Short mmCIF file of C-alpha atoms in Angstrom, two decimals:
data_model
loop_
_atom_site.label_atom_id
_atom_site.label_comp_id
_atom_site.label_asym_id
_atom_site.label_seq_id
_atom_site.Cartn_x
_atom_site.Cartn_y
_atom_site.Cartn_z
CA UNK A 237 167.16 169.92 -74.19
CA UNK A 238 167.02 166.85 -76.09
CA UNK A 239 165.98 163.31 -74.15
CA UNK A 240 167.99 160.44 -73.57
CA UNK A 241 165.87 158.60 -75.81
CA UNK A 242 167.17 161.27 -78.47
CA UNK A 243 170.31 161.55 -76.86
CA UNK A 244 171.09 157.83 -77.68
CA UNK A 245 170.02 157.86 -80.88
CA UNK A 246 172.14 160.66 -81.48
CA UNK A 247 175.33 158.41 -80.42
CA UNK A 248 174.03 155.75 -83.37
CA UNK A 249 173.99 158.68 -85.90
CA UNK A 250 177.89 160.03 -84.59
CA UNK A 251 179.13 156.24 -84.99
CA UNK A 252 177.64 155.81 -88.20
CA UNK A 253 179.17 159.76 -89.29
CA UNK A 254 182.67 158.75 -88.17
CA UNK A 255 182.33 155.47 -90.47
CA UNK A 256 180.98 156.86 -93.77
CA UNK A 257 183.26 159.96 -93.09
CA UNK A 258 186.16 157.49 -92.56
CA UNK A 259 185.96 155.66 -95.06
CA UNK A 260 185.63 158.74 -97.94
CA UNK A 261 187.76 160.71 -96.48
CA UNK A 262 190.76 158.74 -95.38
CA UNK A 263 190.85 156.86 -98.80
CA UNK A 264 190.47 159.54 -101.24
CA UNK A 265 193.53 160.01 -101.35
CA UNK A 266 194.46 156.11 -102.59
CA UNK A 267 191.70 156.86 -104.96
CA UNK A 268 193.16 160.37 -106.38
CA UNK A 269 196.62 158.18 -106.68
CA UNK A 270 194.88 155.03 -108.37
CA UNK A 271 192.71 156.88 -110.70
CA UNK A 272 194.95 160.08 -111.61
CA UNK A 273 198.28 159.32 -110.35
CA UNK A 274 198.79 161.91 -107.22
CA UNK A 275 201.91 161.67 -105.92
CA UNK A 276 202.82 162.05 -102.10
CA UNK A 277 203.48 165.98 -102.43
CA UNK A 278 199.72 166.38 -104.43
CA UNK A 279 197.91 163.99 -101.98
CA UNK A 280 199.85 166.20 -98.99
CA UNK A 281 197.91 169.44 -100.90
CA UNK A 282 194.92 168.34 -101.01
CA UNK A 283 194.68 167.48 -97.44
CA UNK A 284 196.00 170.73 -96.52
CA UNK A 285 193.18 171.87 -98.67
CA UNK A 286 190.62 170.10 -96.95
CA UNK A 287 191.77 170.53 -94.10
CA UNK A 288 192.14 174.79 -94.72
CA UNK A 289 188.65 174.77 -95.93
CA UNK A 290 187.12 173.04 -92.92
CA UNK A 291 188.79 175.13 -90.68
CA UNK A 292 186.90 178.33 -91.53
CA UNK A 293 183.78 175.76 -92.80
CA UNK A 294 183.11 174.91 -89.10
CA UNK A 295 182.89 178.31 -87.94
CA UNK A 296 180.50 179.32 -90.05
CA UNK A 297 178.46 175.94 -89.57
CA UNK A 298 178.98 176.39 -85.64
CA UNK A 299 176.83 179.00 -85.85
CA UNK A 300 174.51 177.88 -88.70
CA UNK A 301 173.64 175.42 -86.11
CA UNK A 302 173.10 177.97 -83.43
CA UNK A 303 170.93 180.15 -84.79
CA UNK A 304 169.24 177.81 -87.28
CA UNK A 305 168.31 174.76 -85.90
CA UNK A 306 170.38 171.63 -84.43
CA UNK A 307 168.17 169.18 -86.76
CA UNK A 308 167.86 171.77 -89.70
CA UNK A 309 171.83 171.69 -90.06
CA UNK A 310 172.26 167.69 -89.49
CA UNK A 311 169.73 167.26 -92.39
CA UNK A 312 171.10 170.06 -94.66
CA UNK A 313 175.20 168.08 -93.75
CA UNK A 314 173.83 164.30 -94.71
CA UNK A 315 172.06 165.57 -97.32
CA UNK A 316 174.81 167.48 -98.89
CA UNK A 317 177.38 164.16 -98.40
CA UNK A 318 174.80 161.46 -99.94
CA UNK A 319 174.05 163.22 -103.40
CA UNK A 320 177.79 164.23 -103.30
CA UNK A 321 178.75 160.64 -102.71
CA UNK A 322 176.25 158.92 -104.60
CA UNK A 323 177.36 160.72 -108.22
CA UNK A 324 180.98 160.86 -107.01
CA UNK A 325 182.27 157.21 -108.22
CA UNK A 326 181.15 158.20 -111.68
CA UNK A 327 182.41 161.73 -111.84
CA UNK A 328 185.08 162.17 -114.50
CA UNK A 329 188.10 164.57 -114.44
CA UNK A 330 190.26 165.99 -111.57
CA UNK A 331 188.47 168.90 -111.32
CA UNK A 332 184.91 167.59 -110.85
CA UNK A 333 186.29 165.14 -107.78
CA UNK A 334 187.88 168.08 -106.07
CA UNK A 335 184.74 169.74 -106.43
CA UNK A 336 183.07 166.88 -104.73
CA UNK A 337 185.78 166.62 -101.95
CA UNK A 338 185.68 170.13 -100.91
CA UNK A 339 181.67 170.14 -100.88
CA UNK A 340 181.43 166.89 -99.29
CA UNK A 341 184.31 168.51 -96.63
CA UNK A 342 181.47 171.51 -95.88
CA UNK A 343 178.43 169.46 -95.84
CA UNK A 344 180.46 167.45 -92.95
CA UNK A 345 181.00 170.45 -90.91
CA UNK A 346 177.31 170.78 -90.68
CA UNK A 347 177.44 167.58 -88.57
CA UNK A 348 179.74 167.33 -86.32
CA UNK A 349 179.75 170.62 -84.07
CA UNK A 350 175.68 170.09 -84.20
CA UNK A 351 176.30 166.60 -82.68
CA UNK A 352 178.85 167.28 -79.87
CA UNK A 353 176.16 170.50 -78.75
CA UNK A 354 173.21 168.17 -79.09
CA UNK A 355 174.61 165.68 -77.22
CA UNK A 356 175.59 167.98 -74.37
CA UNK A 357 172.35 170.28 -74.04
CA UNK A 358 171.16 170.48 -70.54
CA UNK A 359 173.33 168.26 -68.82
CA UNK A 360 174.65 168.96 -65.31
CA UNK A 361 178.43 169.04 -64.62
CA UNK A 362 178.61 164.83 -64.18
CA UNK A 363 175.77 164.24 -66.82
CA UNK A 364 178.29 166.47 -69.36
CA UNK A 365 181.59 164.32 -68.39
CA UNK A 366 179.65 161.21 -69.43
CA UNK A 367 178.11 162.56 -72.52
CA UNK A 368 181.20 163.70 -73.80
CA UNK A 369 183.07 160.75 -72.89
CA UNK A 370 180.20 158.14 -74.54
CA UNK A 371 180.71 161.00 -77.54
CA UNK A 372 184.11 160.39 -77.72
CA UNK A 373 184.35 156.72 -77.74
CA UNK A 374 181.64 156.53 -80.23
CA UNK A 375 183.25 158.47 -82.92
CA UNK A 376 186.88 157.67 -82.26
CA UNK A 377 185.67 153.92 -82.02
CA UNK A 378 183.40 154.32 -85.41
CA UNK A 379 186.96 155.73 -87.01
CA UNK A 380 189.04 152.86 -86.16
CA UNK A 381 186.38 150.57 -87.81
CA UNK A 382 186.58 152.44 -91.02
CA UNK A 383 190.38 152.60 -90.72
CA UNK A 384 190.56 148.70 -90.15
CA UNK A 385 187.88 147.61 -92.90
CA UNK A 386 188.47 150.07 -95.34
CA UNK A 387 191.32 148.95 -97.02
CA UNK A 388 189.19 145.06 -97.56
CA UNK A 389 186.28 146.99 -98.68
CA UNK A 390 188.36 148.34 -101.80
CA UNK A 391 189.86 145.16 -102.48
CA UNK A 392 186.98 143.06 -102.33
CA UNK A 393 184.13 146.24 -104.14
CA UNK A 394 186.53 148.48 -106.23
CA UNK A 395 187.05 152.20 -105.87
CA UNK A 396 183.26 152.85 -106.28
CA UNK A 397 182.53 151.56 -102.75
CA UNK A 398 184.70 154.06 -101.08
CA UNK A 399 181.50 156.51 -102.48
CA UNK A 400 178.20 153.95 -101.91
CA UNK A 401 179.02 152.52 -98.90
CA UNK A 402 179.47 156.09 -97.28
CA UNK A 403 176.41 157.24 -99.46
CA UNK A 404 174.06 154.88 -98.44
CA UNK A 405 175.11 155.15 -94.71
CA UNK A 406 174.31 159.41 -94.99
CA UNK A 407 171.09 158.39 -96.28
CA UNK A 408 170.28 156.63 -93.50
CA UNK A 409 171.68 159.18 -91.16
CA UNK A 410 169.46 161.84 -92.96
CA UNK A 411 166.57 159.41 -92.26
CA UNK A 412 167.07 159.33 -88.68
CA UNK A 413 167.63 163.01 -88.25
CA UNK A 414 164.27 162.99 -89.31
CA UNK A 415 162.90 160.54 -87.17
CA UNK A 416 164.34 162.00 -83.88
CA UNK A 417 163.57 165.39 -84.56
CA UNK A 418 159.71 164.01 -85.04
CA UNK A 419 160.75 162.14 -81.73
CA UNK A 420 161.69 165.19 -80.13
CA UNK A 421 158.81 166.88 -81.01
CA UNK A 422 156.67 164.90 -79.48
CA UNK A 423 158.39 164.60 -76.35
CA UNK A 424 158.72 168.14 -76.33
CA UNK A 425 154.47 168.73 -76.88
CA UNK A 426 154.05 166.11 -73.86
CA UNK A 427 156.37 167.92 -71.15
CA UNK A 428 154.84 171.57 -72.22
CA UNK A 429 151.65 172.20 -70.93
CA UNK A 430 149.33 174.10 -73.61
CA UNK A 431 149.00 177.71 -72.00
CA UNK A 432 145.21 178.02 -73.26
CA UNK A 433 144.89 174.96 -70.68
CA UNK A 434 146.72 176.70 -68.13
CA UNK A 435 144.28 179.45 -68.74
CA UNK A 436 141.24 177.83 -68.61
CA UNK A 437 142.20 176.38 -65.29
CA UNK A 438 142.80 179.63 -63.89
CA UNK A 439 139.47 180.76 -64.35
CA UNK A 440 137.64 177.47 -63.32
CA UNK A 441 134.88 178.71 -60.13
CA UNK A 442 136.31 178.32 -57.00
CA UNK A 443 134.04 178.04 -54.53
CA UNK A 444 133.59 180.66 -51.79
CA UNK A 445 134.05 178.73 -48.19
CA UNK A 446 131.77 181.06 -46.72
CA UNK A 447 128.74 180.31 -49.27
CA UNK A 448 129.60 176.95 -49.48
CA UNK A 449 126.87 175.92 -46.77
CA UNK A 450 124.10 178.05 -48.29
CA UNK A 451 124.96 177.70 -51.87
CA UNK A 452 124.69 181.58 -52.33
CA UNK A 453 127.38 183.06 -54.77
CA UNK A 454 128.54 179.65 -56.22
CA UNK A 455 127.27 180.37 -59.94
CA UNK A 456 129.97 182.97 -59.73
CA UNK A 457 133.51 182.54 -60.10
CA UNK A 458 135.60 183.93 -56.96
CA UNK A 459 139.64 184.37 -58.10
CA UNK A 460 141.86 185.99 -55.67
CA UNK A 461 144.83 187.46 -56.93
CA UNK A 462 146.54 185.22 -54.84
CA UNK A 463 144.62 182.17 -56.18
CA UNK A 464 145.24 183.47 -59.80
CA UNK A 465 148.68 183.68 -59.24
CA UNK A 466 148.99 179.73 -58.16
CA UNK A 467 146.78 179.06 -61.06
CA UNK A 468 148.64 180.27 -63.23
CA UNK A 469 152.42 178.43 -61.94
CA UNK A 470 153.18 175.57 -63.39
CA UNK A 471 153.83 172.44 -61.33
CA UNK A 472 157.21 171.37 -61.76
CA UNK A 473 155.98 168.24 -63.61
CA UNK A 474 154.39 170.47 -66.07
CA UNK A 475 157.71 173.10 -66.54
CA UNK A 476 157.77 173.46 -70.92
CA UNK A 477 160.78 173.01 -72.72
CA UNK A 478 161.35 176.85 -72.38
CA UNK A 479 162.25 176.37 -68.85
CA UNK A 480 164.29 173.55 -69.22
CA UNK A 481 166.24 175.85 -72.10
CA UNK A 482 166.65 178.52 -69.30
CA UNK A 483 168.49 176.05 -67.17
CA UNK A 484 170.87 174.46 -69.49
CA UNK A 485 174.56 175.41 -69.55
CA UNK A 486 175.59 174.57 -65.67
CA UNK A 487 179.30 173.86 -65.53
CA UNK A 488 181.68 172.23 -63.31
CA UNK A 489 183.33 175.54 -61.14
CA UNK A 490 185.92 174.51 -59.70
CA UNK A 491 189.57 175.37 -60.51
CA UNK A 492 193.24 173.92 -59.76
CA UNK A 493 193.15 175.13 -56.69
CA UNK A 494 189.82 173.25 -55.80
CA UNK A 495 191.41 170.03 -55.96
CA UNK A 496 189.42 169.06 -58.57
CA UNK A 497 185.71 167.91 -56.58
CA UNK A 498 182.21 169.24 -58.46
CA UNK A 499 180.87 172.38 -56.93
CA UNK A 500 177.70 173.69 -57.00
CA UNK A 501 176.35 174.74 -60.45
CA UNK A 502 177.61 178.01 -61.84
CA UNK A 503 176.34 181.35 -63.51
CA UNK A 504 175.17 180.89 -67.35
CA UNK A 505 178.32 183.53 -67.84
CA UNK A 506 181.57 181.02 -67.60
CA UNK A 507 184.42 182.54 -65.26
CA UNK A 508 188.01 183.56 -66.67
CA UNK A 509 189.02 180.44 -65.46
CA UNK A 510 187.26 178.69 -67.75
CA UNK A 511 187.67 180.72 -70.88
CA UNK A 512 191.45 180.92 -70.26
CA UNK A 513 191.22 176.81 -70.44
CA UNK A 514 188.93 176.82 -73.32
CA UNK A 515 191.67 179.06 -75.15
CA UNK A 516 194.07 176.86 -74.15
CA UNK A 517 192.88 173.70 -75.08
CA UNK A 518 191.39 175.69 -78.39
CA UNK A 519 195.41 176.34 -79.06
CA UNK A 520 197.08 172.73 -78.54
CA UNK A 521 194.16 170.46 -80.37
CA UNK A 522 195.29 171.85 -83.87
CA UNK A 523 198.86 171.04 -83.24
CA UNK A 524 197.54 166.90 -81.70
CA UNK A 525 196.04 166.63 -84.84
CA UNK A 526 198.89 168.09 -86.61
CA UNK A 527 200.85 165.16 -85.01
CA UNK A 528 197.90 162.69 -85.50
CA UNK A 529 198.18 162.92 -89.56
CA UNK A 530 201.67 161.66 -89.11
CA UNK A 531 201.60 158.65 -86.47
CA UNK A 532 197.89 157.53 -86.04
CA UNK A 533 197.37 155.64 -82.84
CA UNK A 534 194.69 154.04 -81.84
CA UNK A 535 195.70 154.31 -77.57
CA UNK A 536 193.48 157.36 -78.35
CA UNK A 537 190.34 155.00 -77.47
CA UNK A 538 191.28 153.97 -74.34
CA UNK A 539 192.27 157.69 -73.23
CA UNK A 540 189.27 158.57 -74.00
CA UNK A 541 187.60 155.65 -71.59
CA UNK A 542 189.97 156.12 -68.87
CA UNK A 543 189.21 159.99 -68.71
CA UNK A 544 185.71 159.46 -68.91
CA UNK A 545 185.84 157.74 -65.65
CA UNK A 546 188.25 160.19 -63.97
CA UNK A 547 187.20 164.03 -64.17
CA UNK A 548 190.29 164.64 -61.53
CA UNK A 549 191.69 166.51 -65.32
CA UNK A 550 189.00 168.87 -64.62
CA UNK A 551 190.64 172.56 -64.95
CA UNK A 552 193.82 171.56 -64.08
CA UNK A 553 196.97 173.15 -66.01
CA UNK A 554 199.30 170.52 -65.18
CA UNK A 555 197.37 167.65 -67.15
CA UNK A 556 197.09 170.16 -69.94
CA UNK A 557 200.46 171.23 -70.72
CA UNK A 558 201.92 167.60 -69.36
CA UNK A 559 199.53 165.64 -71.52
CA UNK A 560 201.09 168.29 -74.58
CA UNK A 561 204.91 168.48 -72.83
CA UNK A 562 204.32 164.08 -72.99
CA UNK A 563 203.13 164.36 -76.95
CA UNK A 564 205.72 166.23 -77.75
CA UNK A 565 208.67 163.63 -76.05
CA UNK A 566 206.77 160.54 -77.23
CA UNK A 567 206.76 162.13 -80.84
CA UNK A 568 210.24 162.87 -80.93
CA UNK A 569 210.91 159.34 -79.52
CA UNK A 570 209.00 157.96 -81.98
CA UNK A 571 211.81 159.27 -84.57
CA UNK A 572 214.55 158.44 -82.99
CA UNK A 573 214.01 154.98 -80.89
CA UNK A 574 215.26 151.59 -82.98
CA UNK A 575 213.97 149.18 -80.03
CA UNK A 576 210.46 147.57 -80.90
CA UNK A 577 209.60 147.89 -77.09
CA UNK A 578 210.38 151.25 -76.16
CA UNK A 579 208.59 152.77 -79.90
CA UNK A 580 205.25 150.88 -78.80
CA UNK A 581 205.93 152.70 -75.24
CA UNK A 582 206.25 155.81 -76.82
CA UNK A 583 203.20 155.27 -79.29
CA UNK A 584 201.39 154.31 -75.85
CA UNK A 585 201.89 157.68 -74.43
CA UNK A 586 201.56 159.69 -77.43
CA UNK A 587 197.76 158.40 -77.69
CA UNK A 588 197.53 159.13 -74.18
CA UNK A 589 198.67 162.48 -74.52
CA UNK A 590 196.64 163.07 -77.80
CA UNK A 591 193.82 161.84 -75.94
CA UNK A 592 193.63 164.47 -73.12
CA UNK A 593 194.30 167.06 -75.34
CA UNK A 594 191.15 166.58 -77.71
CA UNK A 595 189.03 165.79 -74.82
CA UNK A 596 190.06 168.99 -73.12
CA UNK A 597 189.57 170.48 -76.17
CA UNK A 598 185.63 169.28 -76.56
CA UNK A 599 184.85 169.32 -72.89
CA UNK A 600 185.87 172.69 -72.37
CA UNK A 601 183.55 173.85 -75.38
CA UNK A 602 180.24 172.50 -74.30
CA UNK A 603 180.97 173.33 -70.75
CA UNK A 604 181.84 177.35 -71.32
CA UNK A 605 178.21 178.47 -71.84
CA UNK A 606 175.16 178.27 -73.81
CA UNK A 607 176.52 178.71 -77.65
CA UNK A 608 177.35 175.02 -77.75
CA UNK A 609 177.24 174.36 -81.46
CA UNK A 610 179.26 177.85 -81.71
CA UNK A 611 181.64 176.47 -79.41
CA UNK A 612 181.45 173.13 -81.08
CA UNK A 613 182.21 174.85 -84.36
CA UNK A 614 185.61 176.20 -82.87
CA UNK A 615 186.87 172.66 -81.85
CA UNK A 616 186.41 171.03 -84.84
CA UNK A 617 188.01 174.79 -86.52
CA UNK A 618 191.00 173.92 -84.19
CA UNK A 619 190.74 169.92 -85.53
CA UNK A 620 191.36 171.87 -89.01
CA UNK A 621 193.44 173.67 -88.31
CA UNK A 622 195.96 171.07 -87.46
CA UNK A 623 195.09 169.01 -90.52
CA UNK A 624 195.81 171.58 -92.42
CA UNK A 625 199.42 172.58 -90.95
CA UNK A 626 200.61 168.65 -90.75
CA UNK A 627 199.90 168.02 -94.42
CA UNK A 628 201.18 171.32 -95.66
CA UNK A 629 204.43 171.08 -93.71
CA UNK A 630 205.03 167.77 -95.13
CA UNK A 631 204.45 168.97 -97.94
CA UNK A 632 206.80 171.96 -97.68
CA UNK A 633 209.63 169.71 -96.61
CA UNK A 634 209.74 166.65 -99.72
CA UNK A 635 209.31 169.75 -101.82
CA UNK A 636 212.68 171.85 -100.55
CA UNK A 637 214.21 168.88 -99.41
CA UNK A 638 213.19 165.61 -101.19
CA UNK A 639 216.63 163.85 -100.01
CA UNK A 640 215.91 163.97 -96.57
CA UNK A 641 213.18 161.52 -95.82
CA UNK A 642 212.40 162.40 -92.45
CA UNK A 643 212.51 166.36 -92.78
CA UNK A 644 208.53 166.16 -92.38
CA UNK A 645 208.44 164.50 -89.16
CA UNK A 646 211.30 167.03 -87.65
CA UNK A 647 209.59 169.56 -89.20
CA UNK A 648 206.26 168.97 -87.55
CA UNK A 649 208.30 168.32 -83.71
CA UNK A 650 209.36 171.88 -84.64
CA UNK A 651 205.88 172.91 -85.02
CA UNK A 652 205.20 171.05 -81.71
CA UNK A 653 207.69 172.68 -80.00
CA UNK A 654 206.31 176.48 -80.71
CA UNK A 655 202.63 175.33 -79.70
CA UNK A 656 204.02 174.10 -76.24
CA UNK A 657 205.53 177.70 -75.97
CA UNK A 658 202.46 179.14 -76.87
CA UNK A 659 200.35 177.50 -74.28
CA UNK A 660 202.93 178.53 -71.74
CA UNK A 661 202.24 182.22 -72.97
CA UNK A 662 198.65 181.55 -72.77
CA UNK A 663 198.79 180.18 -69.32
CA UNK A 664 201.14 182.88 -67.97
CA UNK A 665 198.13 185.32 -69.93
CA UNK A 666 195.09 183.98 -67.86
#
C-alpha cells in the first residue's frame, strides 16, 4: 500500500502522462501527413496498428507490473518514451518513425495499468470510488489540455515540439518515479518495526512479582509462554507493510438487488457477481472507444465528476447496458440530426454514456481482487482494442467504398449495435 503522500504524487505523474502522451500520440498522425504525405486511409492504418499492438502490449505489461514491481515498470515505460521521443524529431525515413511509434506505444503500456493499480492499492470500498474518480478526472482532464494546446504548440514550435515537449515531460516523470519510490521506502521502513527489535524486546527480564520484594531471582530473565507470545505481537501502530498487503483488495459487495448501499468488506476472492460485471464492462469499453475515435467529446469530464460523487452505479445492470443502449442512440443521432440544438444534446449524452462505460470499466478492475495491475492491464487491452476496430473499420469502408462519405460512421453504429447484443448475452450468461 502506497501513502497518500505517494498517492498524490502519483495523480501529478498520470496528469503529466496523459499530456506528453496526448500530445505525441494524437498528432502523429498530422506529422506522418506533413512530413510524408499519409493520406486518411494510411493515417486510419497506423492507428489500427497502434492501437492492435497495445492491445496485446498491456497484457503483457499488466502483469510485468504485477510480478515485477509497480515502480520498476513506471521507470522502465518513461524511460522507454523519453529516449524514443528525444531522437524521434530527427529520425529520417518512414520506417524509422514507425519504429519509434510502435516502441513509444509499448513503453506507454508500462504506465498506465501500473498507475490505475497504484493508485487503488489498499483502499476500502469508498476510499476506491474516490481514487478512481480523482484518477479519472486527472487523466481525462490532462487529455483535453493536450487536445486544446496542441494544435498552437505546432504552429508556434514546428513539428519537432510534438517530440521535446513530450520528451522532456517523461523525463521528469521518470524523475519522480524515482523520488516516490525513495518516498515510499521510507515510509514503508518507518511503519515496519525491525523484527531483531521485536526480538530483543521479547527477551528483555521481566521481573518475577513474587521476588520483587526480596530481589531474589531478578538477574534472571522470567518469560512465560504467555508473556512471549504478547511480546512478540505487534501493536497495531507497529503492523509492517506485510500486513497492510494482507488486507488490501476489500470491495464493495453488494449487488442490484442491494439497492446499491456499501456492505461490509468482502472475501479477497471476488463473487460471480462481480466477475460477471468486470466481463461486462471488459466487453463494451473497446466498442466506447471505438466510438470515441470518431466523435471526441469532452462531456466525458464531467461524467466522470458526477459519478465520482454518486456510487448508486455500483453493480447495477441497468446503468451498464443503458449508459451503452444511450451511446449507441446518441451516436446514431449524431449522424442523422441537422438541428444545432438537438446534435449538442446528443453529443451531451454520448459523453455521458461513454463516461459510465470506461469508469465501469476501471472500477470494476481494481475492485475484483488483488492482481490490480493485471486487471489494469485488461482495461487498457479493452481501450485497444476499440482503437484498433474504429480506425480499421474506417479504414475498411473509404477503401471499398470511397463515394460514400459517411460509410465509416454507419459502419462503426453497426459495430455498436453487435457489442450491445453481446452484453445482453453476457448478462443473460452471469
Amino acid at each position: 500500500m502506497y501513502s497518500a503522500q505517494v498517492k498524490t504524487g502519483l495523480f501529478a505523474v498520470a496528469g503529466l502522462n496523459a499530456v506528453s502522451t496526448t500530445y505525441y500520440f494524437y498528432y502523429i498522425y498530422f506529422f506522418m501527413q506533413e512530413r510524408f504525405g499519409f493520406d486518411r486511409i494510411q493515417n486510419l492504418v497506423l492507428a489500427a496498428s497502434l492501437g492492435f499492438i497495445y492491445t496485446f502490449a498491456s497484457i503483457f505489461c499488466g502483469r510485468f507490473a504485477q510480478r515485477c514491481g509497480h515502480f520498476l515498470s513506471l521507470r522502465l515505460g518513461f524511460f522507454i518514451m523519453a529516449a524514443v521521443l528525444a531522437v524521434g524529431g530527427g529520425l529520417p525515413g518512414i520506417a524509422a518513425q514507425l519504429a519509434a511509434a510502435i516502441i513509444c506505444d509499448i513503453g506507454m503500456c508500462f504506465t498506465w495499468p501500473t498507475l490505475e493499480a497504484m493508485v487503488s492499492e489498499g483502499e476500502s470500498p469508498s476510499g476506491l470510488q474516490r481514487m478512481v474518480g480523482i484518477y479519472n478526472l486527472v487523466w481525462a482532464g490532462g487529455g483535453a489540455f493536450a487536445y486544446f494546446t496542441g494544435g498552437a504548440m505546432l504552429e508556434h514550435f514546428g513539428l519537432r515540439s510534438m517530440f521535446l515537449v513530450p520528451s522532456t515531460m517523461q523525463v521528469a516523470q521518470l524523475a519522480l518515479a524515482f523520488w516516490f519510490e525513495k518516498k515510499s521506502a521510507q515510509i514503508g521502513s518507518r511503519l515496519t518495526t525491525p523484527r531483531s527489535a521485536i526480538a530483543s524486546r521479547a527477551v528483555e527480564p521481566t521481573p518475577n512479582p513474587s521476588q520483587e520484594g526480596n530481589g531474589r531471582g531478578a538477574d534472571r530473565p522470567v518469560l512465560s509462554s504467555r508473556s512471549a507470545a504478547g511480546a512478540l505481537t505487534p501493536s497495531p501502530s507497529s503492523i509492517g507493510l506485510e500486513r497492510v498487503a494482507e488486507c488490501r483488495g476489500n470491495a464493495w459487495s453488494h449487488s442490484e438487488e442491494s439497492g446499491g448501499s456499501p456492505s461490509g468488506e468482502r472475501e479477497l476472492s471476488p463473487r460471480p457477481v462481480a466477475r460477471a460485471f468486470l466481463k461486462m464492462a471488459w466487453l463494451a469499453n473497446p466498442f466506447a472507444y471505438l466510438a470515441i475515435n470518431t466523435v471526441w467529446l469532452f462531456v466525458r469530464v464531467g461524467a466522470f465528476a458526477l459519478l465520482w460523487l454518486w456510487p448508486g452505479w455500483h453493480y447495477r445492470f441497468r446503468w451498464l447496458i443503458g449508459a451503452y443502449a444511450a451511446m449507441v442512440a446518441s451516436f446514431a443521432l449524431i449522424l442523422l440530426v441537422p438541428n444545432l440544438a438537438l446534435l449538442l444534446a446528443a453529443q451531451c449524452v454520448f459523453g455521458l454514456a461513454v463516461g459510465l462505460i470506461y469508469y465501469s470499466s476501471l472500477f470494476y478492475s481494481m475492485d475484483a481482487g488483488e492482481a490490480k495491475s493485471e486487471h489494469g492491464g485488461f482495461h487498457e487491452a479493452a481501450i485497444g482494442a476499440g482503437s484498433c476496430a474504429g480506425p480499421a473499420i474506417g479504414a475498411a469502408a473509404l477503401h471499398f467504398f470511397p463515394d460514400a462519405p459517411g460509410s465509416s460512421a454507419w459502419a462503426v453504429s453497426g459495430m455498436l449495435l453487435l457489442g450491445l447484443c453481446g452484453l445482453t448475452w453476457l448478462r443473460r450468461r452471469a
